[in-house]
JSON list of C-alpha atoms in Angstrom, two decimals:
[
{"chain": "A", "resi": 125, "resn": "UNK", "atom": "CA", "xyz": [21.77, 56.43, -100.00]},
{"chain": "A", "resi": 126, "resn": "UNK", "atom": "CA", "xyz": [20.92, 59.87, -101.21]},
{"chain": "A", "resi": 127, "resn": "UNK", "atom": "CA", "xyz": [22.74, 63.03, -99.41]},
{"chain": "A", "resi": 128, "resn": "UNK", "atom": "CA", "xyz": [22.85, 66.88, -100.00]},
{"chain": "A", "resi": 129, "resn": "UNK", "atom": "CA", "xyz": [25.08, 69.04, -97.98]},
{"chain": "A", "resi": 130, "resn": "UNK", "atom": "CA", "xyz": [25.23, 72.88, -97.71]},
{"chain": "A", "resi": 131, "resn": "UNK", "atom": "CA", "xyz": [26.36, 75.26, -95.63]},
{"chain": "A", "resi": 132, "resn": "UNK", "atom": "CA", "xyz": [23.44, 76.39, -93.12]},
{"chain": "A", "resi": 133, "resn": "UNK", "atom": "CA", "xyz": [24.59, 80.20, -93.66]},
{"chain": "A", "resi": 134, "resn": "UNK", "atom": "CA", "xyz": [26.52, 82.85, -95.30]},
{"chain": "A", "resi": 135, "resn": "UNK", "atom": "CA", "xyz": [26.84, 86.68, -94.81]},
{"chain": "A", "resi": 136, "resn": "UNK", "atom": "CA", "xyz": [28.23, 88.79, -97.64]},
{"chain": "A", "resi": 137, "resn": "UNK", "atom": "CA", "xyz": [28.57, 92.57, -98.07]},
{"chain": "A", "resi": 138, "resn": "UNK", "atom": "CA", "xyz": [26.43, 94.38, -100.16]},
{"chain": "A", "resi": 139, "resn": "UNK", "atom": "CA", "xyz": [28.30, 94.91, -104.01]},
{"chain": "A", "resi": 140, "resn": "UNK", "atom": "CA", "xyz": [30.21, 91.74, -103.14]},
{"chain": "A", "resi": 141, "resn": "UNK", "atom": "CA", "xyz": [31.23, 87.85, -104.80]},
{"chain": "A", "resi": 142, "resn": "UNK", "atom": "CA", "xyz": [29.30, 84.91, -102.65]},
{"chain": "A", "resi": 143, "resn": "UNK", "atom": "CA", "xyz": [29.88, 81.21, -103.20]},
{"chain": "A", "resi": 144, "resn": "UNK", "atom": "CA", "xyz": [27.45, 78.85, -101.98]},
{"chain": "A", "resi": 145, "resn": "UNK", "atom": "CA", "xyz": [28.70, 75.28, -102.36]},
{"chain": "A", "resi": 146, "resn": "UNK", "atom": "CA", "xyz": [26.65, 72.18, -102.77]},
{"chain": "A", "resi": 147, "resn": "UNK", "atom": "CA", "xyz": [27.90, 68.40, -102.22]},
{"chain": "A", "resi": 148, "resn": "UNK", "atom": "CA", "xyz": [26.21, 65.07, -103.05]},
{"chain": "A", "resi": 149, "resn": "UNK", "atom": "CA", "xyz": [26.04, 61.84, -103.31]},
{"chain": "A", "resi": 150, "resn": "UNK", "atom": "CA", "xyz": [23.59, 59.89, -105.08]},
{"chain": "A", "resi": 151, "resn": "UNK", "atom": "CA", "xyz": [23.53, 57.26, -108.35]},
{"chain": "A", "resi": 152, "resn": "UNK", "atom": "CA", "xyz": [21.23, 57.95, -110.70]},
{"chain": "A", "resi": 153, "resn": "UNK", "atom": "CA", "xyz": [22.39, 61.53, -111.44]},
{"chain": "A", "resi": 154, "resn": "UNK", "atom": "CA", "xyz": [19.95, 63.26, -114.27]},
{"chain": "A", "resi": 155, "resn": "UNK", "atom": "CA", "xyz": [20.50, 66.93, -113.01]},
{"chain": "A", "resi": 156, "resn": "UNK", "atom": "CA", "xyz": [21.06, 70.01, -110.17]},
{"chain": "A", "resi": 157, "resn": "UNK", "atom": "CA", "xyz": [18.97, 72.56, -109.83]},
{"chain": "A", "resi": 158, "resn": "UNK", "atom": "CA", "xyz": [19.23, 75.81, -107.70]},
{"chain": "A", "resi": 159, "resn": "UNK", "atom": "CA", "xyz": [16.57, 77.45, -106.36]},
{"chain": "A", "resi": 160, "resn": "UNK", "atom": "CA", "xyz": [15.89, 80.59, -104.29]},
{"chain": "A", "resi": 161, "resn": "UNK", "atom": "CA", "xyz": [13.68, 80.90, -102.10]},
{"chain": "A", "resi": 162, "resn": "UNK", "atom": "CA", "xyz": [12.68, 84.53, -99.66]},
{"chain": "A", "resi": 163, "resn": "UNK", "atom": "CA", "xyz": [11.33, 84.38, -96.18]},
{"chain": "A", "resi": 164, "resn": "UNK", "atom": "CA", "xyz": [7.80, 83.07, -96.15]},
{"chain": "A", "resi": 165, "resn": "UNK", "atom": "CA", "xyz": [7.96, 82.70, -99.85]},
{"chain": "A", "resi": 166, "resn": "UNK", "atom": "CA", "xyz": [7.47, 79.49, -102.23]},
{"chain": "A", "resi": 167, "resn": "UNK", "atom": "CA", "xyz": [11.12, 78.73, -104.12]},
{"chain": "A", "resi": 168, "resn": "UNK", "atom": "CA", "xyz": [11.64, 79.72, -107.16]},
{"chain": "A", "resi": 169, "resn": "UNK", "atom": "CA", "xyz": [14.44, 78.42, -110.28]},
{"chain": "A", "resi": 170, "resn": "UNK", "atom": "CA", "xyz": [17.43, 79.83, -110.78]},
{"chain": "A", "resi": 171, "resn": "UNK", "atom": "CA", "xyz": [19.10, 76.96, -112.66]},
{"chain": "A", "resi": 172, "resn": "UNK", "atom": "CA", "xyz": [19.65, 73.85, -113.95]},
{"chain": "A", "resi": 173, "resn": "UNK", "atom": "CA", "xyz": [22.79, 71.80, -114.94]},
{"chain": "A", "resi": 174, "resn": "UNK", "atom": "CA", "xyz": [23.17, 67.98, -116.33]},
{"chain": "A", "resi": 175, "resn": "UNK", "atom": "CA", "xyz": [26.50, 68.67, -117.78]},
{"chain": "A", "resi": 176, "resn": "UNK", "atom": "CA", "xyz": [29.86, 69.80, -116.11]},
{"chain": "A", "resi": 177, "resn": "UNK", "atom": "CA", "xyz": [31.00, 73.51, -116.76]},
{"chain": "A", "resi": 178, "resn": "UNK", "atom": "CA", "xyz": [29.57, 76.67, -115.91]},
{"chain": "A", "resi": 179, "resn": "UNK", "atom": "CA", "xyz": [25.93, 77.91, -116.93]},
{"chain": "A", "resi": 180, "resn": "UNK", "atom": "CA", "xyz": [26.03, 81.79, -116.31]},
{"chain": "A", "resi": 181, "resn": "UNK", "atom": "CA", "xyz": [22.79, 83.76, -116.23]},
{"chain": "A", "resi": 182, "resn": "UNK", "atom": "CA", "xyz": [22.90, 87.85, -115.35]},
{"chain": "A", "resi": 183, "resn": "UNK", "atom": "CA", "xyz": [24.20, 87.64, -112.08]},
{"chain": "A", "resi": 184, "resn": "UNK", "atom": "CA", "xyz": [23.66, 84.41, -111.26]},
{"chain": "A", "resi": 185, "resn": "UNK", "atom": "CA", "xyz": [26.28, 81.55, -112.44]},
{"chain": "A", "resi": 186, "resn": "UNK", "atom": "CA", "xyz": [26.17, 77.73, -111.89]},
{"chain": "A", "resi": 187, "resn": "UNK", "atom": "CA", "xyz": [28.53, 75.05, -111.64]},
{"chain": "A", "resi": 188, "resn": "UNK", "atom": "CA", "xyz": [28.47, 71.42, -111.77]},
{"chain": "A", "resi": 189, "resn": "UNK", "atom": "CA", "xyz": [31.11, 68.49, -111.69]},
{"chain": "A", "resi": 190, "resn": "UNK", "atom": "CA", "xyz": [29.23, 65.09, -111.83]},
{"chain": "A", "resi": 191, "resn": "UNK", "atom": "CA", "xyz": [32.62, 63.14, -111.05]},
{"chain": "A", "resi": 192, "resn": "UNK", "atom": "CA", "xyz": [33.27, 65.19, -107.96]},
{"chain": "A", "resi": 193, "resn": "UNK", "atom": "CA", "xyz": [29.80, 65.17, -106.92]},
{"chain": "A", "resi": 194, "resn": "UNK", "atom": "CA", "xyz": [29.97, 69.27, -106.46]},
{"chain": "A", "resi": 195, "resn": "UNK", "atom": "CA", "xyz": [27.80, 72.07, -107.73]},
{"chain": "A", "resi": 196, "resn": "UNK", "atom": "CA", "xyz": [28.30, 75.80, -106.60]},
{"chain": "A", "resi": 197, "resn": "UNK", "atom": "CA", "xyz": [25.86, 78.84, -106.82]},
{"chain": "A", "resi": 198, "resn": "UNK", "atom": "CA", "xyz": [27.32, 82.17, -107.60]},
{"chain": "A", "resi": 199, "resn": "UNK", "atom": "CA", "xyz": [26.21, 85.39, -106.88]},
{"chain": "A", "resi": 200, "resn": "UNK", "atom": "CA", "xyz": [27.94, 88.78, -107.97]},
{"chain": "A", "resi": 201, "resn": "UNK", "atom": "CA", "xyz": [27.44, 92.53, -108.02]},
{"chain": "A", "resi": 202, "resn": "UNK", "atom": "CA", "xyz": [25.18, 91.25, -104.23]},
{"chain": "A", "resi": 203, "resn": "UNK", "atom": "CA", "xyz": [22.31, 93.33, -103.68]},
{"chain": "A", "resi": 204, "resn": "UNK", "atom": "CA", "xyz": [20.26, 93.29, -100.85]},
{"chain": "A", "resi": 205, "resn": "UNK", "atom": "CA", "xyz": [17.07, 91.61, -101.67]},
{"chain": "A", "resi": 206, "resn": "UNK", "atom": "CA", "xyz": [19.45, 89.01, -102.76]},
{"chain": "A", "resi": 207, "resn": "UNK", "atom": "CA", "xyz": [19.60, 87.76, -99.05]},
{"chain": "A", "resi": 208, "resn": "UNK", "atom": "CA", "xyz": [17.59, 84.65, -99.25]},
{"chain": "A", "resi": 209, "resn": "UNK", "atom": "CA", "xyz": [18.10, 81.10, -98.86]},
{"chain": "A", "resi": 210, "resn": "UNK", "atom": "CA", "xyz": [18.99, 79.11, -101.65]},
{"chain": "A", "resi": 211, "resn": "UNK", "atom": "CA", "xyz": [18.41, 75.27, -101.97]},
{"chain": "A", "resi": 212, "resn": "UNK", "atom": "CA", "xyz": [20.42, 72.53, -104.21]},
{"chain": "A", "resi": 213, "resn": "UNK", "atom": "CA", "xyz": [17.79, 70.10, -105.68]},
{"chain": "A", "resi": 214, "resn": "UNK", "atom": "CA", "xyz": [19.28, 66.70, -107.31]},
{"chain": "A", "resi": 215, "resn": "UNK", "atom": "CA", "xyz": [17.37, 64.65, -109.70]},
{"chain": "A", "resi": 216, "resn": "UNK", "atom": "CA", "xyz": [18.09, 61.23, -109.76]},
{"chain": "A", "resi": 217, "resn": "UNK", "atom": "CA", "xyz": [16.40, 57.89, -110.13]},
{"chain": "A", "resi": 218, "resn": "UNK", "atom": "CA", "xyz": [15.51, 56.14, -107.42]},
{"chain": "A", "resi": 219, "resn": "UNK", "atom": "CA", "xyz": [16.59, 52.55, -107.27]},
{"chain": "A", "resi": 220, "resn": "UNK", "atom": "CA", "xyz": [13.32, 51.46, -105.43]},
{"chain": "A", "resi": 221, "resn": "UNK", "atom": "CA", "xyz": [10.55, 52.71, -107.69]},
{"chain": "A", "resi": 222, "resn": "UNK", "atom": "CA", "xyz": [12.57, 53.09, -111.44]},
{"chain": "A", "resi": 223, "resn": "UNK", "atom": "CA", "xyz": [11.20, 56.45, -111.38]},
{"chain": "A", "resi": 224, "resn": "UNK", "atom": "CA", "xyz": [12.97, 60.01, -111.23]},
{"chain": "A", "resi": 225, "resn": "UNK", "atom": "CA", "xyz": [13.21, 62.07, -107.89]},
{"chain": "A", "resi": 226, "resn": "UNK", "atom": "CA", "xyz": [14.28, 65.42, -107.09]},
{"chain": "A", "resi": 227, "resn": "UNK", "atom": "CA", "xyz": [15.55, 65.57, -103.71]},
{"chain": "A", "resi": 228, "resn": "UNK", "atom": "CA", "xyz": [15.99, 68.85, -101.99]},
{"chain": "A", "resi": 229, "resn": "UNK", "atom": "CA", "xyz": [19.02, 70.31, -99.45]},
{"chain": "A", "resi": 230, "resn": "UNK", "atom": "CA", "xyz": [18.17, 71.85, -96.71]},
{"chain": "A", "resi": 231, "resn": "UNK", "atom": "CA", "xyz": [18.76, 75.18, -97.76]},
{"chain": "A", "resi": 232, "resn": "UNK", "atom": "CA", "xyz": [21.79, 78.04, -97.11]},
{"chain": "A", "resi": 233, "resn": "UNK", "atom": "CA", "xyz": [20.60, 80.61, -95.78]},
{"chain": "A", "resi": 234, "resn": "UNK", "atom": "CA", "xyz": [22.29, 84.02, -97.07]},
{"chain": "A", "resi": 235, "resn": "UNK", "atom": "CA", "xyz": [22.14, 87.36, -95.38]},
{"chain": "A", "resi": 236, "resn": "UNK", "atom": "CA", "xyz": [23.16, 90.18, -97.07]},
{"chain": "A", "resi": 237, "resn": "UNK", "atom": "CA", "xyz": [24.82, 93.20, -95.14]},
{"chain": "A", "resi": 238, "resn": "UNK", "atom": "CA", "xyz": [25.24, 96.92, -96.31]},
{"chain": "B", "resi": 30, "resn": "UNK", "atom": "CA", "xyz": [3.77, 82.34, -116.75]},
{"chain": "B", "resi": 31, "resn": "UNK", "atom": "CA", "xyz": [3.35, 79.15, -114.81]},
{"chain": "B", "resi": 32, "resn": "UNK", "atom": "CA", "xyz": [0.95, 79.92, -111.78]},
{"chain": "B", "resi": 33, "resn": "UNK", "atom": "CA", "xyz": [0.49, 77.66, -108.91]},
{"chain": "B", "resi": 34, "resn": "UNK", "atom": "CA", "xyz": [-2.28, 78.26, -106.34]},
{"chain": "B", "resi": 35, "resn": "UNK", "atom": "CA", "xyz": [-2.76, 76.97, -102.67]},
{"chain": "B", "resi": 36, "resn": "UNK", "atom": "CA", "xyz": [-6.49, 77.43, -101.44]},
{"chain": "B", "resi": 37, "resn": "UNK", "atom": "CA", "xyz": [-4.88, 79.01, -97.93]},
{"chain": "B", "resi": 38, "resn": "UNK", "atom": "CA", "xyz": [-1.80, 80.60, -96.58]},
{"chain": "B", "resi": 39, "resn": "UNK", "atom": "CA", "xyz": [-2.62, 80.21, -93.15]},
{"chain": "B", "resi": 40, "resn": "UNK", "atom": "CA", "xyz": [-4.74, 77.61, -91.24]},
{"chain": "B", "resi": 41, "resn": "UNK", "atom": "CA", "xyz": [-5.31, 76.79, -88.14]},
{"chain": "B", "resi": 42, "resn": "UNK", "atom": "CA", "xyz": [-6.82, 73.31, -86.79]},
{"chain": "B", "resi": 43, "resn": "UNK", "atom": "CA", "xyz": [-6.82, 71.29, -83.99]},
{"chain": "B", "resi": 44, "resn": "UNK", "atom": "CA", "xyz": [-5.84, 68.08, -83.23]},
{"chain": "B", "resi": 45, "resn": "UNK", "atom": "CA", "xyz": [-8.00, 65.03, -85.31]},
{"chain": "B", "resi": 46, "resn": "UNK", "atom": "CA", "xyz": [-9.54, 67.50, -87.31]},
{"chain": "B", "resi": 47, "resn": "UNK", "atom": "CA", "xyz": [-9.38, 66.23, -91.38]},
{"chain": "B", "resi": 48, "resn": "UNK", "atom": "CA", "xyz": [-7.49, 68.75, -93.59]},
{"chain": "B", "resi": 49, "resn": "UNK", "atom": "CA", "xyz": [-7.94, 69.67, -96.98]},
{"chain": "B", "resi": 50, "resn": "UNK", "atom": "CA", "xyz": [-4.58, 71.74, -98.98]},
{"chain": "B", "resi": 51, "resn": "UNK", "atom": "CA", "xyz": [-5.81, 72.30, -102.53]},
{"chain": "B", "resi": 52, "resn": "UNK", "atom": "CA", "xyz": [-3.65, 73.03, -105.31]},
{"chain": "B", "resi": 53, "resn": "UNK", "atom": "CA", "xyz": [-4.33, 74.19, -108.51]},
{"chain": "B", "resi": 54, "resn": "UNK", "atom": "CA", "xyz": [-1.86, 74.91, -111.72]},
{"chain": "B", "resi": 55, "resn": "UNK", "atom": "CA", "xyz": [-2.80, 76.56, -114.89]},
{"chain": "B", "resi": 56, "resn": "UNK", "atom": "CA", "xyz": [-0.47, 75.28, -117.52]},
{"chain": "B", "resi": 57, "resn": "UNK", "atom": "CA", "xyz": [-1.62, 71.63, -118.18]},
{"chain": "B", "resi": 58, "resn": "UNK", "atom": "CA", "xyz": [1.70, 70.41, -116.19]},
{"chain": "B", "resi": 59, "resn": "UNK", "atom": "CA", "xyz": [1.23, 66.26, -115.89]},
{"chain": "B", "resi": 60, "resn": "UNK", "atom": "CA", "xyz": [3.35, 66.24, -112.74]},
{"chain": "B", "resi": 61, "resn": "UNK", "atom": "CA", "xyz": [2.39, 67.58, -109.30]},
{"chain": "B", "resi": 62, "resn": "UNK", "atom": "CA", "xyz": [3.66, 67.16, -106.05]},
{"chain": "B", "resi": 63, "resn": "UNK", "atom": "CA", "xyz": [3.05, 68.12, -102.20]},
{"chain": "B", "resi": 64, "resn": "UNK", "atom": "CA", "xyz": [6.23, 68.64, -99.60]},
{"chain": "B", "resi": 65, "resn": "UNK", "atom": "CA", "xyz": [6.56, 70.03, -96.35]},
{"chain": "B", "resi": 66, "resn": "UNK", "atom": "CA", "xyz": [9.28, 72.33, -95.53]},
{"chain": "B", "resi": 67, "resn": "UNK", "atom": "CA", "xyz": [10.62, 72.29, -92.14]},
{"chain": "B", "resi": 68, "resn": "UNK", "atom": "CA", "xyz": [13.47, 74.38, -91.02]},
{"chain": "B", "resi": 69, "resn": "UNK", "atom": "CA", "xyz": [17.02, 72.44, -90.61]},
{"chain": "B", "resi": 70, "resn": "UNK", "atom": "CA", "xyz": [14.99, 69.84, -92.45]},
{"chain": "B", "resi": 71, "resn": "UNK", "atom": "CA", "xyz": [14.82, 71.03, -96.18]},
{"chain": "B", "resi": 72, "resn": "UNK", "atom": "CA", "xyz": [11.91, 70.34, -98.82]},
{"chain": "B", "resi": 73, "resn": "UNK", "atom": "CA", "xyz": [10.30, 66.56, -98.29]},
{"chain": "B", "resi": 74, "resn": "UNK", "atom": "CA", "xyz": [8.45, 64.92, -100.65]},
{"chain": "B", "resi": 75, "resn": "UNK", "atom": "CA", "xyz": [5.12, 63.13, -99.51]},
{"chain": "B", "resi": 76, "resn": "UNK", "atom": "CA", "xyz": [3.20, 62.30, -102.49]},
{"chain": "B", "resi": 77, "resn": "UNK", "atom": "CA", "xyz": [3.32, 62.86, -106.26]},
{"chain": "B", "resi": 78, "resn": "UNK", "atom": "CA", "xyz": [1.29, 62.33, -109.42]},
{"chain": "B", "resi": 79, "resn": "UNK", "atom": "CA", "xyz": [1.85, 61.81, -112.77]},
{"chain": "B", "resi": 80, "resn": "UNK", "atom": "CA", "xyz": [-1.49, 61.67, -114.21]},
{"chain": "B", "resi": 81, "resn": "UNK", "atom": "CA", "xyz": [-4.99, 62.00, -112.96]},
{"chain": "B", "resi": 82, "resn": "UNK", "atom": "CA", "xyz": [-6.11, 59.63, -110.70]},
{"chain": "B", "resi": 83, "resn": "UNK", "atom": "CA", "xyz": [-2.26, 58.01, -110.72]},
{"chain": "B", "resi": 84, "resn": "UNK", "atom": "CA", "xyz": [-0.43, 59.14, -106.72]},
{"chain": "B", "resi": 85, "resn": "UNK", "atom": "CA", "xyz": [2.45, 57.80, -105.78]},
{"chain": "B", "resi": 86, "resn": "UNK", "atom": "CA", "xyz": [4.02, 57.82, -101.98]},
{"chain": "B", "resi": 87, "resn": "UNK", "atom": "CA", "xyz": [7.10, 60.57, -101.41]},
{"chain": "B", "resi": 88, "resn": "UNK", "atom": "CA", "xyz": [9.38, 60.07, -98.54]},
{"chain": "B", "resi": 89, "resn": "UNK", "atom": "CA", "xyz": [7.02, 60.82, -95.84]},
{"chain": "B", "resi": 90, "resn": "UNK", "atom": "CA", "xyz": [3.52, 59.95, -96.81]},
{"chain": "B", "resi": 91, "resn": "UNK", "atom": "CA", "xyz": [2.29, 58.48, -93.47]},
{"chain": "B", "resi": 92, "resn": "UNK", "atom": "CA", "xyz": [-0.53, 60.92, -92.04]},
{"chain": "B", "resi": 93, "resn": "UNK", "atom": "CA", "xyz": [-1.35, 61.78, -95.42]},
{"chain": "B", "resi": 94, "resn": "UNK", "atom": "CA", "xyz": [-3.90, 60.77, -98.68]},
{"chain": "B", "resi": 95, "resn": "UNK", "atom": "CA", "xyz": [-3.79, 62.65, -102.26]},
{"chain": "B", "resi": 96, "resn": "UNK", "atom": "CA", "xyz": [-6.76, 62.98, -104.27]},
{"chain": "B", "resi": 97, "resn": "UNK", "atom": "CA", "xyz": [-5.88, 63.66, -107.88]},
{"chain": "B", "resi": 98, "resn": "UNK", "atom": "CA", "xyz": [-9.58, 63.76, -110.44]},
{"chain": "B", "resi": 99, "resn": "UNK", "atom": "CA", "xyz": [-8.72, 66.59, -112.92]},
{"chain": "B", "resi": 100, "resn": "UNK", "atom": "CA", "xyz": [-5.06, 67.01, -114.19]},
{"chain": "B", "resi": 101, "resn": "UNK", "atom": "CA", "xyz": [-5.07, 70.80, -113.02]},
{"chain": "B", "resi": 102, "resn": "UNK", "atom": "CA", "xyz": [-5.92, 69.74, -108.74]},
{"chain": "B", "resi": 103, "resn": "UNK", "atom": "CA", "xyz": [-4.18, 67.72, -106.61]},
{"chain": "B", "resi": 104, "resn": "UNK", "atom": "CA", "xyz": [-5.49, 68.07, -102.74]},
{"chain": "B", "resi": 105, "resn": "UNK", "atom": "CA", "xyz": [-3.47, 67.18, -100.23]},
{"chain": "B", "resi": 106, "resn": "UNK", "atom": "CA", "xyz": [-5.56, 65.63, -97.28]},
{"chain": "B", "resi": 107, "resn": "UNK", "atom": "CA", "xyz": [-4.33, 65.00, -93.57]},
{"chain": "B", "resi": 108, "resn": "UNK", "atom": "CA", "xyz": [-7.41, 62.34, -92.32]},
{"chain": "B", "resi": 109, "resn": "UNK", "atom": "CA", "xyz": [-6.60, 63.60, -88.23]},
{"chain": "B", "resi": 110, "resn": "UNK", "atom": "CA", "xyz": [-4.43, 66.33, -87.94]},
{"chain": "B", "resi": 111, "resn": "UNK", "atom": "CA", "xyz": [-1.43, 65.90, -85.62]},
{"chain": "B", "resi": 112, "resn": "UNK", "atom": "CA", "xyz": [0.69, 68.97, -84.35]},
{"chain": "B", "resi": 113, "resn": "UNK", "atom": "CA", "xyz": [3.80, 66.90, -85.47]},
{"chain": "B", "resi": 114, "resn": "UNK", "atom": "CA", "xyz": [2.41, 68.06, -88.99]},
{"chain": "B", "resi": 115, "resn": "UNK", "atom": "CA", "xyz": [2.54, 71.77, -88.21]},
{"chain": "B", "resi": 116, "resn": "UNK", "atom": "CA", "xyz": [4.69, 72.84, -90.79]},
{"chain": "B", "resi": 117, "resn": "UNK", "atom": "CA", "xyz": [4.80, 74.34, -94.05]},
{"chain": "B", "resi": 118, "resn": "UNK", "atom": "CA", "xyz": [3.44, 72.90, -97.10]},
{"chain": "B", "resi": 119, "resn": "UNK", "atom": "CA", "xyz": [4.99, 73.49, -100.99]},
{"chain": "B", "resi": 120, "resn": "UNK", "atom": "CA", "xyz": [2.55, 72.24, -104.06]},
{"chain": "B", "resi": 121, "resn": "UNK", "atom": "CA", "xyz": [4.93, 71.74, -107.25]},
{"chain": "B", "resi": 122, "resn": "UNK", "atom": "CA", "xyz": [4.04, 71.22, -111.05]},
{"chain": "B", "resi": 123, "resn": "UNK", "atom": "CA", "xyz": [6.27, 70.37, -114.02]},
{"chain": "B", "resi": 124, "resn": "UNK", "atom": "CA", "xyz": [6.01, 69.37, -117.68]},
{"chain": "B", "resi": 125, "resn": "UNK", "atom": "CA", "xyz": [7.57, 66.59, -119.01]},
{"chain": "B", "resi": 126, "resn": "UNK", "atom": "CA", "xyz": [8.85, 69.01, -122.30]},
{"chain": "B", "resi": 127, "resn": "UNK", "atom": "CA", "xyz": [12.40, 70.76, -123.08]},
{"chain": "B", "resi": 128, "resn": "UNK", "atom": "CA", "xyz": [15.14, 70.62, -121.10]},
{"chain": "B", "resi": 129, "resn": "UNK", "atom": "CA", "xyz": [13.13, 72.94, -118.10]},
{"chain": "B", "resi": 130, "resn": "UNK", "atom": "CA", "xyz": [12.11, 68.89, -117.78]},
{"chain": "B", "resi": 131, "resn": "UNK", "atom": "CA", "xyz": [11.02, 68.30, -114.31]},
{"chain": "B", "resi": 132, "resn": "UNK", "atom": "CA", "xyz": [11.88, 72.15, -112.81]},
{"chain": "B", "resi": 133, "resn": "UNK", "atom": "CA", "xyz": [9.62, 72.60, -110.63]},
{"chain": "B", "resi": 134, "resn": "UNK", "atom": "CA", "xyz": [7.27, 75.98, -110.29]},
{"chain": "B", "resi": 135, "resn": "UNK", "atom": "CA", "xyz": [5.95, 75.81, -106.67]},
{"chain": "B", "resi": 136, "resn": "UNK", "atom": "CA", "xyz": [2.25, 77.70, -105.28]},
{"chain": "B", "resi": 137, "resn": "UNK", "atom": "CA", "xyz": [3.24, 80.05, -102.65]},
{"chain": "B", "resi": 138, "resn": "UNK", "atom": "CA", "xyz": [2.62, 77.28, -99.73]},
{"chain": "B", "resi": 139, "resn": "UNK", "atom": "CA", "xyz": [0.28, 77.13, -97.18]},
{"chain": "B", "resi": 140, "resn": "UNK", "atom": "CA", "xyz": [1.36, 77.22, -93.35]},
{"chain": "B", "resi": 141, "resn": "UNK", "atom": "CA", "xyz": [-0.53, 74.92, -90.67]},
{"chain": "B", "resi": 142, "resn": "UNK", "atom": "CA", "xyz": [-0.32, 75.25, -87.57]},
{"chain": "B", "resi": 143, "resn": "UNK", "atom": "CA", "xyz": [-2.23, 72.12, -85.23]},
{"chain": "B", "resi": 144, "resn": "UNK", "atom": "CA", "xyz": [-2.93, 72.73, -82.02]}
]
């Protein structure tokens, strides 16, 4: 099957590093994607990786390692309307229908402290 | 800029009532989809579409039809609303162009509530 895990929440101090780890397991890998998404708010892209390494972008920094199965989000220089959750999204194809699917984690949920 | 409209961000309806979510994008995207978002739960897929008049079931399309007859809408419909589908509902649109393939710009949801 088809599994996303991340933590449910963080807390990190304002000016801080955060980390927000994402595990998976799927076949049919064809990409990760972080997304952010603010209380009562529609997500919105952060990132995308296909390859392994590190795709850095202002702030915001992105990891992937396909044969681990890992990707991690990271946040520096934390400011507070930074606190947010932020959902791994991996696109694969789906054995059933041949076709490619995104499939969504549940979401961490960061909260940024002063 | 991609933009992504919902026709409502709140609604209110009772049970068996039939429910219309419209969605409209503005940037000639062939793909759209609908999810609900549920807390604990993460973003679930119901139904997609890659061209007009083409749908295609998500993960949880039971409760739920898709009507798809311009590339720019995709409606959502819910034939007798049930307060198991209170919840919040994403549209999504992406090209099929460049390696932004398949990220998805999402409207800013609408949330039901079913009494």
């Amino acid at each position: 099957g088809q599994n996303i895990d991340q933590p449910t929440e963080m807390t990190a101090t304002e000016g801080a590093i955060v980390q927000i780890n994402c595990t998976y397991q799927t076949s049919g890998f064809n990409g990760l994607f972080w997304y952010q998404q603010h209380a009562g708010e529609a997500p919105t892209f952060l990132s995308y990786n296909v390859l392994d390494g590190l795709e850095e972008k202002g702030r915001f920094s992105s990891f992937l390692s396909r044969s681990k199965g890992y990707s991690y989000l990271l946040l520096k220089e934390l400011q507070m309307k930074d606190s947010a959750s932020y959902l791994c999204a991996v696109r694969a194809l789906s054995v059933h229908t041949g076709d490619f699917k995104t499939i969504f984690g549940a979401g961490t949920r960061l909260f940024v402290k002063a | 800029d991609v933009k992504v409209t919902q026709s409502s961000r709140y609604l209110v309806k009772r049970t068996g009532e039939k429910v219309f979510l419209e969605c409209v994008q503005d940037m000639d995207h062939e793909n759209m989809f609908w999810y609900r978002q549920d807390p604990g739960l993460g973003l679930r897929l119901i139904y997609f579409s890659y061209d007009v008049k083409m749908k295609e079931k998500g993960d949880i399309p039971e409760g739920y039809s898709v009507s798809r007859e311009k590339k720019e809408r995709f409606s959502l419909i819910l034939e007798s609303a049930s307060t198991n589908q209170t919840s919040m509902y994403l549209c999504a649109s992406t090209d099929n162009r460049g390696r932004s393939q398949e990220t998805q710009y999402f409207g800013p949801g609408t949330r039901l509530l079913v009494l």
